[in-house]
Amino acid sequence: EPEVTQTPSHQVTQMGQEVILRCVPISNHLYFYWYRQILGQKVEFLVSFYNNEISEKSEIFDDQFSVERPDGSNFTLKIRSTKLEDSAMYFCASSEFALRDSSYEQYFGPGTRLTVT
Amino acid sequence: AQKITQTQPGMFVQEKEAVTLDCTYDTSDPSYGLFWYKQPSSGEMIFLIYQGSYDQQNATEGRYSLNFQKARKSANLVISASQLGDSAMYFCAMRDDNQGGKLIFGQGTELSVKP
């Protein structure tokens, strides 16, 4: 069964450093998403991406964040200068479609746990 | 603004019994989708079941069923014949059909199945 993969599974970085989280969505999917989950809290939407551009972003997704689909298979989330409060699990998700009233689910990757020290 | 509310932070159920996890939502959009995901202690998000706003019948997937009451804006998850492996965090989510299909999640309910 096709699946979303994410690397690394765990990343430890120092405050102020740049990190890049990588995702390989399911190959025929068109919509891509990043979510984050601070430990013990709910999952929060960060950004959605379609047709090589951001379709929506949340308030969390400020200028420190960027996304890219550099080669048609990878989907990356970059945090330019990490803060302590960026420590969280980051999930990538993809969906075949995002049509109104469709049952097309979002498939989640296993997550990358980011720890900022 | 769209919102999902899960009022039960934690639930206990005896093995082999049924359990209902509550979820209420708020939206002004007539078209939306409701999802339930399971998150075991390992952290991954596992899709369980989907209900569309125009679906006439309640969704079912094996031991999972969704009790969809549109007028009350509730989408409760029912797990029948609970198993020890059902112990996990359960999240209700609503898809925003306006733009890009992002998911809005509730706070989650931690289910513990007792032997």
Coordinates of N, CA, C and O in Angstrom, one line a residue, chain A:
Chain A
E1 N 0.8 -1.2 0.0 CA 0.0 0.0 0.0 C 0.9 1.2 0.0 O 1.8 1.3 0.8
P2 N 0.6 2.2 -0.9 CA 1.4 3.4 -0.9 C 1.3 4.2 0.4 O 0.3 4.1 1.1
E3 N 2.4 4.9 0.8 CA 2.4 5.6 2.0 C 3.2 6.9 1.9 O 4.1 7.0 1.0
V4 N 3.0 7.8 2.8 CA 3.7 9.0 2.9 C 4.9 8.7 3.8 O 4.8 8.1 4.9
T5 N 6.1 9.1 3.4 CA 7.3 8.9 4.2 C 7.9 10.3 4.6 O 7.7 11.3 3.9
Q6 N 8.5 10.3 5.8 CA 9.1 11.5 6.3 C 10.5 11.2 6.8 O 10.7 10.1 7.4
T7 N 11.4 12.1 6.6 CA 12.8 12.0 7.2 C 13.2 13.3 7.7 O 12.9 14.4 7.1
P8 N 14.0 13.4 8.7 CA 14.3 12.3 9.6 C 13.1 12.0 10.5 O 12.2 12.7 10.6
S9 N 13.2 10.9 11.3 CA 12.2 10.6 12.3 C 12.3 11.5 13.5 O 11.3 11.8 14.1
H10 N 13.6 11.9 13.8 CA 13.8 12.7 14.9 C 15.0 13.6 14.6 O 16.0 13.2 14.1
Q11 N 14.8 14.9 14.9 CA 15.8 15.9 14.6 C 16.0 16.8 15.8 O 15.0 17.3 16.4
V12 N 17.3 16.9 16.3 CA 17.6 17.7 17.4 C 18.4 18.9 16.8 O 19.4 18.6 16.1
T13 N 18.1 20.1 17.2 CA 18.8 21.2 16.6 C 18.9 22.3 17.7 O 18.1 22.3 18.7
Q14 N 19.9 23.2 17.5 CA 20.0 24.3 18.5 C 19.2 25.5 18.0 O 19.0 25.7 16.8
M15 N 18.7 26.2 19.0 CA 18.0 27.5 18.7 C 18.7 28.3 17.7 O 20.0 28.5 17.9
G16 N 18.0 28.8 16.8 CA 18.7 29.7 15.8 C 19.1 29.0 14.5 O 19.5 29.7 13.5
Q17 N 19.2 27.7 14.6 CA 19.7 26.9 13.4 C 18.5 26.7 12.4 O 17.3 26.7 12.8
E18 N 18.9 26.5 11.2 CA 17.9 26.1 10.1 C 17.7 24.6 10.1 O 18.7 23.9 10.3
V19 N 16.5 24.2 9.9 CA 16.2 22.8 9.7 C 15.3 22.6 8.5 O 14.5 23.5 8.1
I20 N 15.5 21.5 7.8 CA 14.7 21.1 6.7 C 14.1 19.7 7.0 O 14.8 18.8 7.2
L21 N 12.8 19.7 7.0 CA 12.1 18.4 7.2 C 11.6 18.0 5.8 O 11.0 18.7 5.0
R22 N 11.8 16.7 5.6 CA 11.5 16.1 4.3 C 10.4 15.2 4.3 O 10.2 14.4 5.2
C23 N 9.6 15.2 3.2 CA 8.5 14.3 3.0 C 8.4 13.8 1.6 O 8.7 14.6 0.6
V24 N 8.0 12.6 1.4 CA 7.7 12.1 0.1 C 6.3 11.7 0.1 O 5.9 10.7 0.7
P25 N 5.4 12.5 -0.6 CA 4.0 12.2 -0.6 C 3.7 11.0 -1.5 O 4.6 10.5 -2.2
I26 N 2.5 10.5 -1.5 CA 2.1 9.4 -2.4 C 2.1 10.0 -3.8 O 1.6 11.1 -4.1
S27 N 2.6 9.1 -4.7 CA 3.0 9.6 -6.0 C 1.9 10.3 -6.9 O 2.2 11.2 -7.6
N28 N 0.7 9.8 -6.8 CA -0.3 10.4 -7.7 C -1.2 11.5 -6.9 O -2.2 12.0 -7.4
H29 N -0.7 11.9 -5.7 CA -1.5 12.9 -5.0 C -1.1 14.3 -5.5 O 0.0 14.5 -5.9
L30 N -2.1 15.2 -5.3 CA -1.9 16.5 -5.8 C -1.9 17.6 -4.7 O -1.4 18.7 -5.0
Y31 N -2.4 17.3 -3.6 CA -2.5 18.2 -2.5 C -1.5 17.8 -1.4 O -1.5 16.6 -1.0
F32 N -0.8 18.7 -0.8 CA 0.2 18.4 0.2 C 0.0 19.4 1.4 O -0.4 20.6 1.2
Y33 N 0.3 18.9 2.5 CA 0.0 19.6 3.8 C 1.2 19.4 4.8 O 1.8 18.3 4.8
W34 N 1.4 20.4 5.6 CA 2.2 20.2 6.8 C 1.3 20.6 8.0 O 0.6 21.6 8.0
Y35 N 1.4 19.8 9.0 CA 0.8 20.0 10.3 C 1.8 19.9 11.4 O 2.8 19.2 11.2
R36 N 1.5 20.5 12.5 CA 2.4 20.2 13.7 C 1.6 19.9 14.9 O 0.4 20.3 15.0
Q37 N 2.2 19.2 15.8 CA 1.6 18.8 17.1 C 2.5 19.0 18.2 O 3.5 18.2 18.3
I38 N 2.3 20.0 19.0 CA 3.1 20.2 20.2 C 2.7 19.1 21.2 O 1.6 18.7 21.2
L39 N 3.7 18.6 21.9 CA 3.5 17.5 22.8 C 2.3 17.7 23.7 O 2.2 18.7 24.4
G40 N 1.3 16.7 23.6 CA 0.2 16.7 24.4 C -0.9 17.6 23.9 O -2.0 17.8 24.6
Q41 N -0.8 18.2 22.8 CA -1.8 19.1 22.2 C -2.4 18.6 20.9 O -2.0 17.6 20.5
K42 N -3.3 19.4 20.4 CA -3.9 18.9 19.2 C -3.1 19.2 18.0 O -2.1 19.9 18.0
V43 N -3.5 18.6 16.9 CA -2.8 18.8 15.6 C -3.2 20.1 15.0 O -4.4 20.4 14.9
E44 N -2.2 20.9 14.6 CA -2.5 22.2 14.0 C -2.1 22.3 12.6 O -0.9 21.9 12.2
F45 N -2.9 22.9 11.7 CA -2.6 23.1 10.3 C -1.5 24.2 10.2 O -1.6 25.2 10.8
L46 N -0.5 23.9 9.3 CA 0.5 24.9 9.0 C 0.3 25.5 7.6 O 0.1 26.7 7.4
V47 N 0.2 24.6 6.6 CA 0.2 25.1 5.2 C -0.3 24.0 4.3 O -0.1 22.8 4.6
S48 N -1.0 24.5 3.2 CA -1.4 23.5 2.2 C -0.7 24.0 0.9 O -0.5 25.2 0.7
F49 N -0.5 23.1 0.0 CA 0.3 23.3 -1.2 C -0.3 22.6 -2.4 O -0.6 21.4 -2.3
Y50 N -0.5 23.3 -3.5 CA -1.1 22.7 -4.6 C -0.6 23.4 -5.9 O -0.5 24.6 -5.9
N51 N -0.3 22.6 -6.9 CA 0.1 23.2 -8.2 C 1.3 24.1 -8.0 O 1.4 25.2 -8.6
N52 N 2.2 23.6 -7.2 CA 3.5 24.3 -7.0 C 3.4 25.6 -6.3 O 4.3 26.5 -6.4
E53 N 2.3 25.8 -5.6 CA 2.2 27.1 -4.8 C 1.4 26.8 -3.5 O 0.6 25.9 -3.4
I54 N 1.6 27.7 -2.6 CA 0.9 27.6 -1.3 C -0.6 28.0 -1.6 O -0.9 29.1 -2.2
S55 N -1.5 27.2 -1.2 CA -2.9 27.5 -1.3 C -3.5 28.1 -0.1 O -4.4 28.9 -0.1
E56 N -3.0 27.8 1.1 CA -3.4 28.4 2.3 C -2.3 28.2 3.4 O -1.6 27.2 3.4
K57 N -2.2 29.2 4.3 CA -1.3 29.0 5.4 C -1.9 29.6 6.6 O -2.8 30.5 6.6
S58 N -1.5 29.1 7.8 CA -2.0 29.5 9.0 C -1.2 30.6 9.6 O -0.1 31.0 9.1
E59 N -1.7 31.2 10.7 CA -1.0 32.2 11.4 C 0.4 31.8 11.9 O 1.3 32.5 12.1
I60 N 0.5 30.5 12.2 CA 1.7 29.9 12.7 C 2.8 30.0 11.6 O 4.0 30.2 11.9
F61 N 2.4 29.9 10.4 CA 3.3 29.8 9.2 C 3.8 31.2 8.9 O 3.3 31.8 8.0
D62 N 4.7 31.7 9.7 CA 5.2 33.1 9.5 C 6.5 33.0 8.6 O 6.7 32.0 7.9
D63 N 7.2 34.1 8.5 CA 8.3 34.3 7.5 C 9.4 33.3 7.8 O 10.3 33.1 7.0
Q64 N 9.4 32.7 9.0 CA 10.5 31.7 9.3 C 10.3 30.4 8.6 O 11.2 29.6 8.6
F65 N 9.1 30.2 8.1 CA 8.7 28.9 7.5 C 8.7 29.1 6.0 O 8.3 30.1 5.5
S66 N 9.1 28.0 5.3 CA 8.9 28.0 3.8 C 8.7 26.5 3.4 O 9.1 25.6 4.1
V67 N 8.0 26.3 2.3 CA 7.8 25.0 1.8 C 8.3 25.0 0.3 O 8.2 26.0 -0.4
E68 N 8.6 23.8 -0.1 CA 9.1 23.7 -1.5 C 8.9 22.2 -2.0 O 8.8 21.3 -1.2
R69 N 8.7 22.1 -3.3 CA 8.6 20.8 -3.9 C 9.7 20.8 -5.0 O 9.4 21.1 -6.1
P70 N 10.9 20.5 -4.6 CA 12.0 20.8 -5.5 C 12.1 20.0 -6.7 O 12.7 20.4 -7.7
D71 N 11.6 18.7 -6.6 CA 11.9 17.8 -7.7 C 10.8 16.9 -8.1 O 10.9 15.9 -8.7
G72 N 9.6 17.3 -7.8 CA 8.4 16.5 -8.2 C 8.1 15.3 -7.3 O 7.0 14.7 -7.5
S73 N 9.0 15.0 -6.4 CA 8.6 13.9 -5.5 C 8.7 14.3 -4.0 O 7.9 14.0 -3.2
N74 N 9.8 15.1 -3.7 CA 9.9 15.6 -2.3 C 9.1 16.8 -2.0 O 8.8 17.6 -2.9
F75 N 8.7 16.9 -0.8 CA 8.0 18.1 -0.3 C 8.6 18.5 1.0 O 8.6 17.7 1.9
T76 N 9.2 19.7 1.1 CA 10.0 20.0 2.2 C 9.4 21.2 3.0 O 8.8 22.1 2.4
L77 N 9.7 21.2 4.3 CA 9.4 22.3 5.2 C 10.7 22.8 5.8 O 11.4 22.0 6.4
K78 N 10.9 24.1 5.6 CA 12.2 24.7 6.1 C 11.8 25.7 7.2 O 10.9 26.5 7.1
I79 N 12.5 25.6 8.3 CA 12.4 26.6 9.4 C 13.7 27.3 9.4 O 14.8 26.6 9.7
R80 N 13.8 28.6 9.2 CA 15.0 29.3 9.0 C 15.8 29.5 10.2 O 17.0 29.2 10.3
S81 N 15.2 29.9 11.3 CA 15.9 30.1 12.5 C 15.0 29.6 13.7 O 14.1 30.3 14.1
T82 N 15.3 28.4 14.1 CA 14.4 27.7 15.0 C 14.4 28.3 16.4 O 15.3 28.9 16.9
K83 N 13.2 28.2 17.0 CA 12.9 28.7 18.3 C 12.6 27.5 19.2 O 12.2 26.5 18.7
L84 N 12.7 27.7 20.5 CA 12.3 26.7 21.4 C 10.9 26.2 21.2 O 10.6 25.0 21.3
E85 N 10.0 27.1 20.9 CA 8.6 26.8 20.8 C 8.3 26.1 19.4 O 7.2 25.7 19.2
D86 N 9.3 25.9 18.6 CA 9.1 25.1 17.4 C 9.2 23.6 17.7 O 8.9 22.8 16.8
S87 N 9.6 23.3 18.9 CA 9.7 21.9 19.2 C 8.3 21.2 19.1 O 7.4 21.7 19.8
A88 N 8.2 20.2 18.3 CA 6.9 19.6 18.1 C 7.1 18.4 17.1 O 8.2 18.2 16.6
M89 N 6.0 17.7 16.9 CA 6.0 16.6 15.9 C 5.4 17.3 14.6 O 4.4 18.0 14.7
Y90 N 6.1 17.1 13.5 CA 5.6 17.7 12.3 C 5.2 16.6 11.4 O 5.9 15.7 11.1
F91 N 3.9 16.7 10.9 CA 3.4 15.7 10.0 C 3.2 16.3 8.6 O 2.7 17.4 8.5
C92 N 3.6 15.5 7.7 CA 3.3 15.8 6.3 C 2.1 14.9 5.9 O 1.9 13.8 6.4
A93 N 1.2 15.5 5.1 CA 0.1 14.7 4.6 C -0.2 15.0 3.1 O 0.2 16.1 2.6
S94 N -0.8 14.0 2.5 CA -1.1 14.3 1.0 C -2.5 13.7 0.7 O -3.0 12.8 1.4
S95 N -3.1 14.3 -0.3 CA -4.4 13.9 -0.7 C -4.5 13.9 -2.2 O -3.9 14.7 -2.9
E96 N -5.2 12.9 -2.7 CA -5.4 12.8 -4.2 C -6.1 14.0 -4.7 O -5.8 14.6 -5.7
F97 N -7.2 14.4 -4.1 CA -8.0 15.5 -4.4 C -8.4 16.2 -3.1 O -8.3 15.7 -2.0
A98 N -8.9 17.4 -3.2 CA -9.5 18.1 -2.1 C -10.8 18.7 -2.5 O -11.1 19.9 -2.3
L99 N -11.6 17.9 -3.2 CA -12.8 18.4 -3.8 C -13.9 18.5 -2.7 O -13.9 17.9 -1.7
R100 N -14.8 19.4 -2.9 CA -15.9 19.6 -2.0 C -16.7 18.3 -1.8 O -16.9 17.7 -2.8
D101 N -17.0 18.0 -0.6 CA -17.8 16.9 -0.3 C -17.2 15.6 -0.9 O -18.0 14.7 -1.4
S102 N -15.9 15.4 -0.9 CA -15.3 14.2 -1.4 C -14.8 13.4 -0.2 O -14.5 14.0 0.9
S103 N -14.7 12.1 -0.3 CA -14.2 11.3 0.8 C -12.7 11.1 0.7 O -12.1 10.3 1.4
Y104 N -12.0 11.9 -0.1 CA -10.6 11.7 -0.3 C -9.9 12.1 1.0 O -9.8 13.2 1.4
E105 N -9.4 11.1 1.6 CA -8.7 11.3 2.9 C -7.3 11.9 2.7 O -6.7 11.7 1.7
Q106 N -6.9 12.5 3.8 CA -5.5 12.9 3.8 C -4.7 11.8 4.5 O -5.0 11.3 5.6
Y107 N -3.6 11.3 3.8 CA -2.8 10.3 4.3 C -1.6 11.0 5.0 O -0.9 11.8 4.4
F108 N -1.4 10.6 6.3 CA -0.4 11.2 7.1 C 0.9 10.4 7.0 O 0.9 9.2 7.1
G109 N 2.0 11.1 7.0 CA 3.3 10.4 7.3 C 3.5 10.1 8.7 O 2.7 10.5 9.6
P110 N 4.6 9.4 9.1 CA 4.8 9.0 10.5 C 5.3 10.2 11.3 O 5.3 10.0 12.6
G111 N 5.6 11.3 10.7 CA 6.0 12.5 11.5 C 7.5 12.6 11.7 O 8.2 11.6 11.7
T112 N 7.9 13.8 11.9 CA 9.3 14.1 12.4 C 9.2 14.8 13.7 O 8.6 15.9 13.8
R113 N 9.9 14.3 14.7 CA 9.9 14.9 16.0 C 11.1 15.9 16.0 O 12.2 15.5 16.0
L114 N 10.8 17.2 16.1 CA 11.8 18.2 16.1 C 12.0 18.7 17.6 O 11.0 19.1 18.2
T115 N 13.2 18.6 18.0 CA 13.5 19.1 19.4 C 14.5 20.3 19.2 O 15.6 20.1 18.7
V116 N 14.1 21.4 19.7 CA 15.0 22.6 19.7 C 15.5 22.9 21.1 O 14.8 23.0 22.0
T117 N 16.9 22.9 21.2 CA 17.5 23.1 22.5 C 18.1 24.4 22.6 O 18.4 25.1 21.6

